Amino acid sequence: MNSSVNLAYDFPLLGAFWAIMWFFLWIMWFVLLVRVVMDIFRDDDLSGWAKTGWLLFTIVLPFLGVFVYVIARGKDMGKREQGHARAKQEQTERYIRETAGSAGTSEADELARLSEIRARGDITDDEYRRAKEKVLH
């Protein structure tokens, strides 16, 4: 009595579904591996030896190392990621404030600066008048 067993690969659509599913699971695991390695280096609470140990564990036994790390230290991964994002945002905002510098000055400061430039003779009275109108409007 020969009975044929229908597997998923006997149907092209199901075969494509399984192939795509395994592909995306592999990509998801790879992204998780990269995030774990980044978290190992980002964590200031770990000593150098602890970072080395976790890194070797994730490289030598990647699946087991990643899963053990997520179970053991995964609770604080999000907090460290948020702290890093907050620090980057503050750094960006500080850079913008420093670079834009003159945007935070008042009209009086701008007029004083223009008066100094005119007193040195770097601009004419007509140029001073036009610049003054721009500052005041």
PDB file of N, CA and C in Angstrom, residues 11 24 55 63 72 92 101 106-107 110 116:
ATOM      1  N   PHE A  11       3.195  21.969  -3.575  1.00  0.00           N
ATOM      2  CA  PHE A  11       2.376  23.071  -4.055  1.00  0.00           C
ATOM      3  C   PHE A  11       3.264  24.303  -4.176  1.00  0.00           C
ATOM      4  N   PHE A  24      12.856  35.682   5.832  1.00  0.00           N
ATOM      5  CA  PHE A  24      12.614  36.804   6.743  1.00  0.00           C
ATOM      6  C   PHE A  24      12.980  36.453   8.185  1.00  0.00           C
ATOM      7  N   LEU A  55      30.666  38.967  23.886  1.00  0.00           N
ATOM      8  CA  LEU A  55      30.954  39.021  22.455  1.00  0.00           C
ATOM      9  C   LEU A  55      31.448  37.672  21.944  1.00  0.00           C
ATOM     10  N   PHE A  63      23.465  31.482  17.877  1.00  0.00           N
ATOM     11  CA  PHE A  63      22.050  31.357  18.230  1.00  0.00           C
ATOM     12  C   PHE A  63      21.873  31.316  19.742  1.00  0.00           C
ATOM     13  N   ALA A  72      18.899  37.229  29.469  1.00  0.00           N
ATOM     14  CA  ALA A  72      19.605  37.733  30.650  1.00  0.00           C
ATOM     15  C   ALA A  72      19.619  39.258  30.730  1.00  0.00           C
ATOM     16  N   THR A  92      22.600  66.746  18.752  1.00  0.00           N
ATOM     17  CA  THR A  92      22.189  67.399  17.512  1.00  0.00           C
ATOM     18  C   THR A  92      21.603  68.779  17.790  1.00  0.00           C
ATOM     19  N   GLY A 101      23.827  80.075  16.083  1.00  0.00           N
ATOM     20  CA  GLY A 101      24.253  81.150  16.958  1.00  0.00           C
ATOM     21  C   GLY A 101      23.558  82.476  16.810  1.00  0.00           C
ATOM     22  N   SER A 106      19.200  89.094  19.686  1.00  0.00           N
ATOM     23  CA  SER A 106      18.087  90.036  19.583  1.00  0.00           C
ATOM     24  C   SER A 106      18.379  91.091  18.512  1.00  0.00           C
ATOM     25  N   GLU A 107      17.357  91.887  18.226  1.00  0.00           N
ATOM     26  CA  GLU A 107      17.531  92.954  17.239  1.00  0.00           C
ATOM     27  C   GLU A 107      18.546  93.977  17.723  1.00  0.00           C
ATOM     28  N   GLU A 110      21.997  92.737  16.980  1.00  0.00           N
ATOM     29  CA  GLU A 110      22.293  92.868  15.548  1.00  0.00           C
ATOM     30  C   GLU A 110      22.595  94.317  15.174  1.00  0.00           C
ATOM     31  N   GLU A 116      29.043  98.699  14.916  1.00  0.00           N
ATOM     32  CA  GLU A 116      30.488  98.461  15.030  1.00  0.00           C
ATOM     33  C   GLU A 116      31.114  98.317  13.646  1.00  0.00           C
TER      34      GLU A 116
END
